[in-house]
PDB file of C-alpha atoms in Angstrom:
ATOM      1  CA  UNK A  15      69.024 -16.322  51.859  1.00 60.00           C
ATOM      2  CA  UNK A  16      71.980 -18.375  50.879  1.00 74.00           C
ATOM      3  CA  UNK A  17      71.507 -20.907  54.056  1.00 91.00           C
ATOM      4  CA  UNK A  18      68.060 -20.708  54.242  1.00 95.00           C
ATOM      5  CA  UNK A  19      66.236 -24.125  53.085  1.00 97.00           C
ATOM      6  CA  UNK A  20      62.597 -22.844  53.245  1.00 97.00           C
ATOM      7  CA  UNK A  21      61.043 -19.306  53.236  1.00 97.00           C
ATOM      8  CA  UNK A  22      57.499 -17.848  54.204  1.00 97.00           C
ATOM      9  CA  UNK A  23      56.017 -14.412  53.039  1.00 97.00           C
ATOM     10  CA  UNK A  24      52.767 -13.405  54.805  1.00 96.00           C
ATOM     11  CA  UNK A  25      51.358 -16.454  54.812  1.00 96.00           C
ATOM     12  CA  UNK A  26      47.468 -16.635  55.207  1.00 95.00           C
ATOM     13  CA  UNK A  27      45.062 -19.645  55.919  1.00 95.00           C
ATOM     14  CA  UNK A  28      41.642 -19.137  56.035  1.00 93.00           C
ATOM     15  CA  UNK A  29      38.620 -21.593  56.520  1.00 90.00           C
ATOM     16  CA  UNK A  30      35.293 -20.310  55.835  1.00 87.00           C
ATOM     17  CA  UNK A  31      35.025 -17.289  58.045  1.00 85.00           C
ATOM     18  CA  UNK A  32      37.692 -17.968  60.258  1.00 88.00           C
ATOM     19  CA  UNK A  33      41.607 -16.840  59.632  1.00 91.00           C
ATOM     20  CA  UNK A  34      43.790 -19.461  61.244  1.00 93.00           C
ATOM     21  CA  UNK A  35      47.139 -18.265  60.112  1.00 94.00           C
ATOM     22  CA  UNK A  36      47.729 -14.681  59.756  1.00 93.00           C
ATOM     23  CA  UNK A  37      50.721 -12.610  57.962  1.00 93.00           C
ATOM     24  CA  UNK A  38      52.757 -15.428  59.148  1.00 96.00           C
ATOM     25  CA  UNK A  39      56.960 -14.696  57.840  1.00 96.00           C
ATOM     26  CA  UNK A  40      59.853 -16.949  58.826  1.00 96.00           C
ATOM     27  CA  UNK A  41      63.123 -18.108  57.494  1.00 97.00           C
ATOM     28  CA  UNK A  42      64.127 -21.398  58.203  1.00 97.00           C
ATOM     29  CA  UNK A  43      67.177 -22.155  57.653  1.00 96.00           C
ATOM     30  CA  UNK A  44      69.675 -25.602  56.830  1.00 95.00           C
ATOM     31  CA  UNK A  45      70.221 -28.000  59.682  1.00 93.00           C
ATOM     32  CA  UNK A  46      68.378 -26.439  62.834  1.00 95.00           C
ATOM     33  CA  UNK A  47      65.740 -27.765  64.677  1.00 96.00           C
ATOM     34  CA  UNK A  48      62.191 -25.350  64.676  1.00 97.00           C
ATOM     35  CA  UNK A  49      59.760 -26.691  67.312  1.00 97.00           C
ATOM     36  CA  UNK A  50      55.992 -25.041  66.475  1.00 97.00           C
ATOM     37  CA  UNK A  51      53.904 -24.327  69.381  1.00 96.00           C
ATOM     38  CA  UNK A  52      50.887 -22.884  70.225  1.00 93.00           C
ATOM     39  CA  UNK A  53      47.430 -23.575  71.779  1.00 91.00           C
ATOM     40  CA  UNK A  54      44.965 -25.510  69.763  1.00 89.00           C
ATOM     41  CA  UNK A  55      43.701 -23.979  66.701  1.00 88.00           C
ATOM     42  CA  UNK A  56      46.713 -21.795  65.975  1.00 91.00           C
ATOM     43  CA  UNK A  57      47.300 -23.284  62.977  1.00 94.00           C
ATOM     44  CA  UNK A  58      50.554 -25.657  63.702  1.00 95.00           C
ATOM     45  CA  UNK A  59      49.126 -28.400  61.725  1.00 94.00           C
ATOM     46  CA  UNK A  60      48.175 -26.054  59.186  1.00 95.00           C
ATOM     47  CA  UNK A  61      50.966 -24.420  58.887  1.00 96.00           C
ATOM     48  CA  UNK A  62      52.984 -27.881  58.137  1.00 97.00           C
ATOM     49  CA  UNK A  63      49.923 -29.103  55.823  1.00 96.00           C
ATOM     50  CA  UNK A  64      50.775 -25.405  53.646  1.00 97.00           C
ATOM     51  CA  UNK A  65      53.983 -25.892  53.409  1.00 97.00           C
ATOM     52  CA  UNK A  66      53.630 -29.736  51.491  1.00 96.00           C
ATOM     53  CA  UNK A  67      51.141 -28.191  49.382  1.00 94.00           C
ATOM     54  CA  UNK A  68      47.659 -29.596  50.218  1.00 94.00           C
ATOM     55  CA  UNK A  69      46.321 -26.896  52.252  1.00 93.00           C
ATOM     56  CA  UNK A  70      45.028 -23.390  50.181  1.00 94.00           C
ATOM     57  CA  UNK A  71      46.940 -20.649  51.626  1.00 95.00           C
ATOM     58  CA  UNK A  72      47.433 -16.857  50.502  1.00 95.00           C
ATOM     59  CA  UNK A  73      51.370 -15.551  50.262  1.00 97.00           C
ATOM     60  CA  UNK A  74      54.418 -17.167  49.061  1.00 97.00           C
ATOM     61  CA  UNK A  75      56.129 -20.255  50.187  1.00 97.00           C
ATOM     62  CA  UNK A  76      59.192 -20.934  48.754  1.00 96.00           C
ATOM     63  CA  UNK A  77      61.779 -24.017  49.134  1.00 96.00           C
ATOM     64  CA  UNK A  78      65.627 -24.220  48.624  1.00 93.00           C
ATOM     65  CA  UNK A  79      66.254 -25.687  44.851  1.00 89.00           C
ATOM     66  CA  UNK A  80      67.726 -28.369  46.322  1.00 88.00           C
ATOM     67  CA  UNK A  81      64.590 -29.513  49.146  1.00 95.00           C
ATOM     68  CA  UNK A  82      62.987 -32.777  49.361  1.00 95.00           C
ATOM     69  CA  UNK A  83      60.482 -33.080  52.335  1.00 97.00           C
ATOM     70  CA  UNK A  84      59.539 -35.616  54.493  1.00 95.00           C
ATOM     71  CA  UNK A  85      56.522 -35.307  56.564  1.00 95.00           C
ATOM     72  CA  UNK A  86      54.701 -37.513  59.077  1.00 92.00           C
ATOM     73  CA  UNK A  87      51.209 -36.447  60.593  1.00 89.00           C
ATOM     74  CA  UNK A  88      50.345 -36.665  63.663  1.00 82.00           C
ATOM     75  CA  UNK A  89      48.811 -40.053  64.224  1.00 72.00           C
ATOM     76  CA  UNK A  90      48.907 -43.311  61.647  1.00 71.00           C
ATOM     77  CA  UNK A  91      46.282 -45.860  62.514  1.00 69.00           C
ATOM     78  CA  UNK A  92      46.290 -49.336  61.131  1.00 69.00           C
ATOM     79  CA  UNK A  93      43.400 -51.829  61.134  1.00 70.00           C
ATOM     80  CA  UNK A  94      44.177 -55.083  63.208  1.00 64.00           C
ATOM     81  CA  UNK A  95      42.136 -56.466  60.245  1.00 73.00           C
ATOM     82  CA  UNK A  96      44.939 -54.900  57.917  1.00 78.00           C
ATOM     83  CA  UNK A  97      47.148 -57.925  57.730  1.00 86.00           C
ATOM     84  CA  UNK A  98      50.142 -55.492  56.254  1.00 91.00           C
ATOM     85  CA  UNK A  99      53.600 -56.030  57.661  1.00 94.00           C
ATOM     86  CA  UNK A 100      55.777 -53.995  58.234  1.00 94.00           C
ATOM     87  CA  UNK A 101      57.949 -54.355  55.027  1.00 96.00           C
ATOM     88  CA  UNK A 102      55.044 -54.378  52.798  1.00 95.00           C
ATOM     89  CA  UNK A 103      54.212 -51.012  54.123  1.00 93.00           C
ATOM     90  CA  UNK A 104      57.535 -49.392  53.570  1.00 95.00           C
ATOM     91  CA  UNK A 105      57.478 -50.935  50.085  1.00 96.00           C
ATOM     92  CA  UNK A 106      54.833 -48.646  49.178  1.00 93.00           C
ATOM     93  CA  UNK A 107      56.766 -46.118  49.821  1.00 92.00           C
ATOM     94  CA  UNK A 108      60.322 -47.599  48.109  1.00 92.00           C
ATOM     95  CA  UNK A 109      60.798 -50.837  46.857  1.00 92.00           C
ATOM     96  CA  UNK A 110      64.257 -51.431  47.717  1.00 94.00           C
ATOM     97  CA  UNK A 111      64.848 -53.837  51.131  1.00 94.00           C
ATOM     98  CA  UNK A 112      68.350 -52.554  52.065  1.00 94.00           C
ATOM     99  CA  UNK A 113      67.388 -49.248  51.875  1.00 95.00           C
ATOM    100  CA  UNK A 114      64.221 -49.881  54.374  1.00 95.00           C
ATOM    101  CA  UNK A 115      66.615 -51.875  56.629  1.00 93.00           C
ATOM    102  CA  UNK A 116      68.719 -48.689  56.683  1.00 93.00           C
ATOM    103  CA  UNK A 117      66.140 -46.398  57.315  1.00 93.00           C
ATOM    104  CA  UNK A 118      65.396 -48.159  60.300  1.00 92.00           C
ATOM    105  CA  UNK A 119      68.242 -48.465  61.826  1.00 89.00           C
ATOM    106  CA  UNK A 120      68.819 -44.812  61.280  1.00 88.00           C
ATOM    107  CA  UNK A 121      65.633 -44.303  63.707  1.00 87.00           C
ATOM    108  CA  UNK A 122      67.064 -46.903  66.076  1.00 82.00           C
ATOM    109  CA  UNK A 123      65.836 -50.450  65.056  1.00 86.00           C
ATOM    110  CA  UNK A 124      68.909 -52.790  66.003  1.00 80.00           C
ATOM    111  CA  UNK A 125      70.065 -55.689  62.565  1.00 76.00           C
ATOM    112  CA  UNK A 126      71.214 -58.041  65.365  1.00 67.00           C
ATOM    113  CA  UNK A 127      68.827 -59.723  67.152  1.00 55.00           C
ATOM    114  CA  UNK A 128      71.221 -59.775  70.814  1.00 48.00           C
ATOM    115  CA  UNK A 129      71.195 -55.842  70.264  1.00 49.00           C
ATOM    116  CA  UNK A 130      67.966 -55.484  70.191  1.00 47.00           C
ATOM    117  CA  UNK A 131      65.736 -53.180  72.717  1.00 50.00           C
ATOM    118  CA  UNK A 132      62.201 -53.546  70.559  1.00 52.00           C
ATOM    119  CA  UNK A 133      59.767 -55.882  70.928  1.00 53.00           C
ATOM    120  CA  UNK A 134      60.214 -58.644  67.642  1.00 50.00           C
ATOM    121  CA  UNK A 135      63.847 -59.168  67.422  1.00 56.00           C
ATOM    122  CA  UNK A 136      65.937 -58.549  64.521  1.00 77.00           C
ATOM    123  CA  UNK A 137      65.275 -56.270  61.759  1.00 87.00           C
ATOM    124  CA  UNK A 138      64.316 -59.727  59.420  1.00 86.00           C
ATOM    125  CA  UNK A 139      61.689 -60.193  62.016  1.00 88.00           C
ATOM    126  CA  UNK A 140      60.813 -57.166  62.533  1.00 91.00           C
ATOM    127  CA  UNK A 141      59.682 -56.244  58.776  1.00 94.00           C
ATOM    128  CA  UNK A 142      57.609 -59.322  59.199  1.00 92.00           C
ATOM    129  CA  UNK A 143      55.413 -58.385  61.977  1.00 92.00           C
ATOM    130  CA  UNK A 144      51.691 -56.688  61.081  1.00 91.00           C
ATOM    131  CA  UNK A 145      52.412 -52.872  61.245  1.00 90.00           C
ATOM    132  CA  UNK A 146      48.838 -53.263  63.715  1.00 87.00           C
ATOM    133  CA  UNK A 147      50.913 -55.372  66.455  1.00 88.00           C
ATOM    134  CA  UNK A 148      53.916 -52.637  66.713  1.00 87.00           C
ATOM    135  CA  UNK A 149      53.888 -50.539  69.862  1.00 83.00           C
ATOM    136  CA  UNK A 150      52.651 -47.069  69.837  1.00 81.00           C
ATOM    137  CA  UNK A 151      56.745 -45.794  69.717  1.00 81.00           C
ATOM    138  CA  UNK A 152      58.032 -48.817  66.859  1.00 86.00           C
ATOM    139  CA  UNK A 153      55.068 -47.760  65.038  1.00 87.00           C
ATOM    140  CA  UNK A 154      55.830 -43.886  64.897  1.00 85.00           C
ATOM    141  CA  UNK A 155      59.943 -45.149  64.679  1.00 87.00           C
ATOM    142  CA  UNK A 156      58.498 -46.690  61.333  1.00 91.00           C
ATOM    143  CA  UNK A 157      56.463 -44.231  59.905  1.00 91.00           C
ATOM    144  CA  UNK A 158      60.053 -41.887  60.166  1.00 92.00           C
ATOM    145  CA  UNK A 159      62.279 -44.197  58.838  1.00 93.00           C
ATOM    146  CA  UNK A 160      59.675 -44.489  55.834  1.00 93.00           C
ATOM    147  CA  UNK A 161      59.086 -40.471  56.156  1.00 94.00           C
ATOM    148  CA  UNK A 162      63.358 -40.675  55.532  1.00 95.00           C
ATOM    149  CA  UNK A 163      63.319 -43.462  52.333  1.00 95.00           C
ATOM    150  CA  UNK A 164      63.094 -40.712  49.984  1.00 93.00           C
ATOM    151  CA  UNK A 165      66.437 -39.492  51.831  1.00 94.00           C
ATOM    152  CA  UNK A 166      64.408 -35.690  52.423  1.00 96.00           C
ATOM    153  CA  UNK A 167      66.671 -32.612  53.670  1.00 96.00           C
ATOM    154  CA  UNK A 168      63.246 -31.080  55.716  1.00 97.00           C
ATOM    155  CA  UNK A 169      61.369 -32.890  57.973  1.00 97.00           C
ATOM    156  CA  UNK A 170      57.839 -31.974  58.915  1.00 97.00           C
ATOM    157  CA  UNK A 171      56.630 -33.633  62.285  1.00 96.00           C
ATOM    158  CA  UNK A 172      53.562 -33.171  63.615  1.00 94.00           C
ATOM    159  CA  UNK A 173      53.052 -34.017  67.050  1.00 90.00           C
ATOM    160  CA  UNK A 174      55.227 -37.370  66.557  1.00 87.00           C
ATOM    161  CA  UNK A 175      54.610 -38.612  69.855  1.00 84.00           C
ATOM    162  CA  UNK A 176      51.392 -38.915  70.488  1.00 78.00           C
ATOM    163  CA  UNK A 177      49.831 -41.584  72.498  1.00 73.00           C
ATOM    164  CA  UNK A 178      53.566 -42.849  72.546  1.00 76.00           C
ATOM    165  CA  UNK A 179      54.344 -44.198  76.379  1.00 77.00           C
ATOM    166  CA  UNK A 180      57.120 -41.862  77.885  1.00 81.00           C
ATOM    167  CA  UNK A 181      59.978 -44.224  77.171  1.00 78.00           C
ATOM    168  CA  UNK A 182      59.139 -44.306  73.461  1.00 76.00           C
ATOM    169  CA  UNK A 183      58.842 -40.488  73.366  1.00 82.00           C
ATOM    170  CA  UNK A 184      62.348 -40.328  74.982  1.00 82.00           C
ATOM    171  CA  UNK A 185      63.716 -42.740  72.256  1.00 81.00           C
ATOM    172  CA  UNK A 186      61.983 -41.076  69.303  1.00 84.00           C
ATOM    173  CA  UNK A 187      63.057 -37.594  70.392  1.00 88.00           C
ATOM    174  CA  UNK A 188      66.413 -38.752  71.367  1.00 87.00           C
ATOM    175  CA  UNK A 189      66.782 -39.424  67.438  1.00 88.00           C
ATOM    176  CA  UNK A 190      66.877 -35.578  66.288  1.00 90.00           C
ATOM    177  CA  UNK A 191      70.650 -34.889  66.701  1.00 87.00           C
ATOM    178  CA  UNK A 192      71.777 -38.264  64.844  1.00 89.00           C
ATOM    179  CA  UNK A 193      69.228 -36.592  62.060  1.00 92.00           C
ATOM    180  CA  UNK A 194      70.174 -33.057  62.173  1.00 93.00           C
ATOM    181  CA  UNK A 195      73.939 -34.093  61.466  1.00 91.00           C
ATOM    182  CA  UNK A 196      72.958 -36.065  58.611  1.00 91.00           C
ATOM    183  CA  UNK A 197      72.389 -32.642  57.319  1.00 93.00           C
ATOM    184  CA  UNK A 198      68.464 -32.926  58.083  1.00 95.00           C
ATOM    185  CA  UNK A 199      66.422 -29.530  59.050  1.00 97.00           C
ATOM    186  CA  UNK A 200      63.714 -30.513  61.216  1.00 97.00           C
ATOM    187  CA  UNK A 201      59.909 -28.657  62.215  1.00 97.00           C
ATOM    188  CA  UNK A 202      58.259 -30.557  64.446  1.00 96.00           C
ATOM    189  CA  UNK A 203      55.160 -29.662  65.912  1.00 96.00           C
ATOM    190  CA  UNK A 204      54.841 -30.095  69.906  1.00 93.00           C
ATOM    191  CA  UNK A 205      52.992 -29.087  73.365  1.00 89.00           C
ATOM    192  CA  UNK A 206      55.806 -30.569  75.303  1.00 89.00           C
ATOM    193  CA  UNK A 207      57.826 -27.527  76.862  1.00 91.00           C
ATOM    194  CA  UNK A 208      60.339 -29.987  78.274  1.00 90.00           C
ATOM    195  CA  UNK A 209      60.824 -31.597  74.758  1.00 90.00           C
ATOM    196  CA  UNK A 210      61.176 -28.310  73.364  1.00 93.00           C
ATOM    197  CA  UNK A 211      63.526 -26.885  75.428  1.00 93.00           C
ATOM    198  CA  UNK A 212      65.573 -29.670  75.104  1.00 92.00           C
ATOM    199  CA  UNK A 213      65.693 -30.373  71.432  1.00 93.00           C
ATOM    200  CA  UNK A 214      64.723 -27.253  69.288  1.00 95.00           C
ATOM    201  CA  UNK A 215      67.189 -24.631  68.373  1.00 96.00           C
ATOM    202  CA  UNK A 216      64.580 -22.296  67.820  1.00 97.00           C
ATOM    203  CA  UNK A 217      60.702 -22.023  69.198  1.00 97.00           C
ATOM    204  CA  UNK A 218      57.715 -20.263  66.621  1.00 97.00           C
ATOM    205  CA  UNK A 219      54.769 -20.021  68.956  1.00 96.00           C
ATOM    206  CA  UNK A 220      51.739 -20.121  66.568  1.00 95.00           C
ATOM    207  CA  UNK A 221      49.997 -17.709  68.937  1.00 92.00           C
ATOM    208  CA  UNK A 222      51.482 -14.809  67.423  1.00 88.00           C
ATOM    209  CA  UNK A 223      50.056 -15.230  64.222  1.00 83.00           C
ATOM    210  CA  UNK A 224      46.655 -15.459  64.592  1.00 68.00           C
ATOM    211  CA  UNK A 225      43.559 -13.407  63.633  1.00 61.00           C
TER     212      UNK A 225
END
């Protein structure tokens, strides 16, 4: 148990009459990468939605003293009515500009505008730009950076990429290692066999744990 950051006992999710997770056990331990797969209904987003805590579940769950999660879901939508920039989003989350520049160029953004690869320059314009005119891959770079403000050891993606174009999927994935040897465990959810072959230490398929 000593390197093991989060642990699952029989774990057991049921809605109304159906059981979606059953007698589910793992130990995940520090600094891998767990990809969850599965076919739909299996329970991968459940199983991340149990482990945060807002999901009713029978068993135990239990987290390393020292855990702080991050999670992102599966898809953010903003309003093109929303007029929130980017900045005033993240400052929801922390109110502290250097750490938010950080943060994002942890998940890739560039500071200097001749550096740059995204689509609105330098990180001072980026943070002004409405989160609704980002690209489908800056938008899901800055929902991790502000999944990573409240500097979490476990990270819970689920299905990060999607409706990201395949260049921004490459880019977003391409981000794991930097993360895992900040000392960051990572669970990300995924139907992508290439993706998980190429980036996940170890592969739960959900399909084992079903009814």
């Amino acid at each position: 148990m000593k390197n093991t950051i989060l642990s699952v006992k029989n774990l057991e999710v049921i809605f109304g009459e159906h059981k979606i997770i059953n007698k589910f056990s793992f130990d995940f331990k520090k600094d891998k990468i767990y990809a969850i797969t599965g076919a739909n209904g299996t329970g991968k987003t459940v199983l991340l939605r149990s482990i945060i805590g807002v999901c009713p579940y029978k068993g135990k769950i239990e987290l390393a003293g020292d855990v702080k999660i991050g999670y992102l879901p599966q898809k953010f939508q903003v309003s093109r009515d929303i007029p929130i920039t980017v900045l005033d989003l993240l400052n929801l989350k922390k109110k502290n500009k250097d750490a938010i520049k950080e943060k994002l160029i942890l998940v890739g953004f560039k500071e200097e505008k001749e550096k740059c690869c995204h689509l609105h320059g330098h990180l001072e314009t980026l943070l002004k730009t409405k989160v609704s005119d980002l690209s489908g891959g800056e938008l899901q770079r800055v929902m991790l950076a502000n999944a990573l403000l409240d500097n979490p050891n476990l990270l819970l993606l689920d299905e990060p990429t999607v409706g990201v174009d395949l260049e921004g999927e490459k880019s977003f994935y391409a981000l794991f290692k930097s993360l895992k040897e900040k000392g960051i465990t990572i669970i990300f959810v995924s139907h992508d066999r290439d993706v998980i072959q190429k980036y996940a230490d170890v592969v739960i398929n959900m399909e084992n744990y079903g009814k």
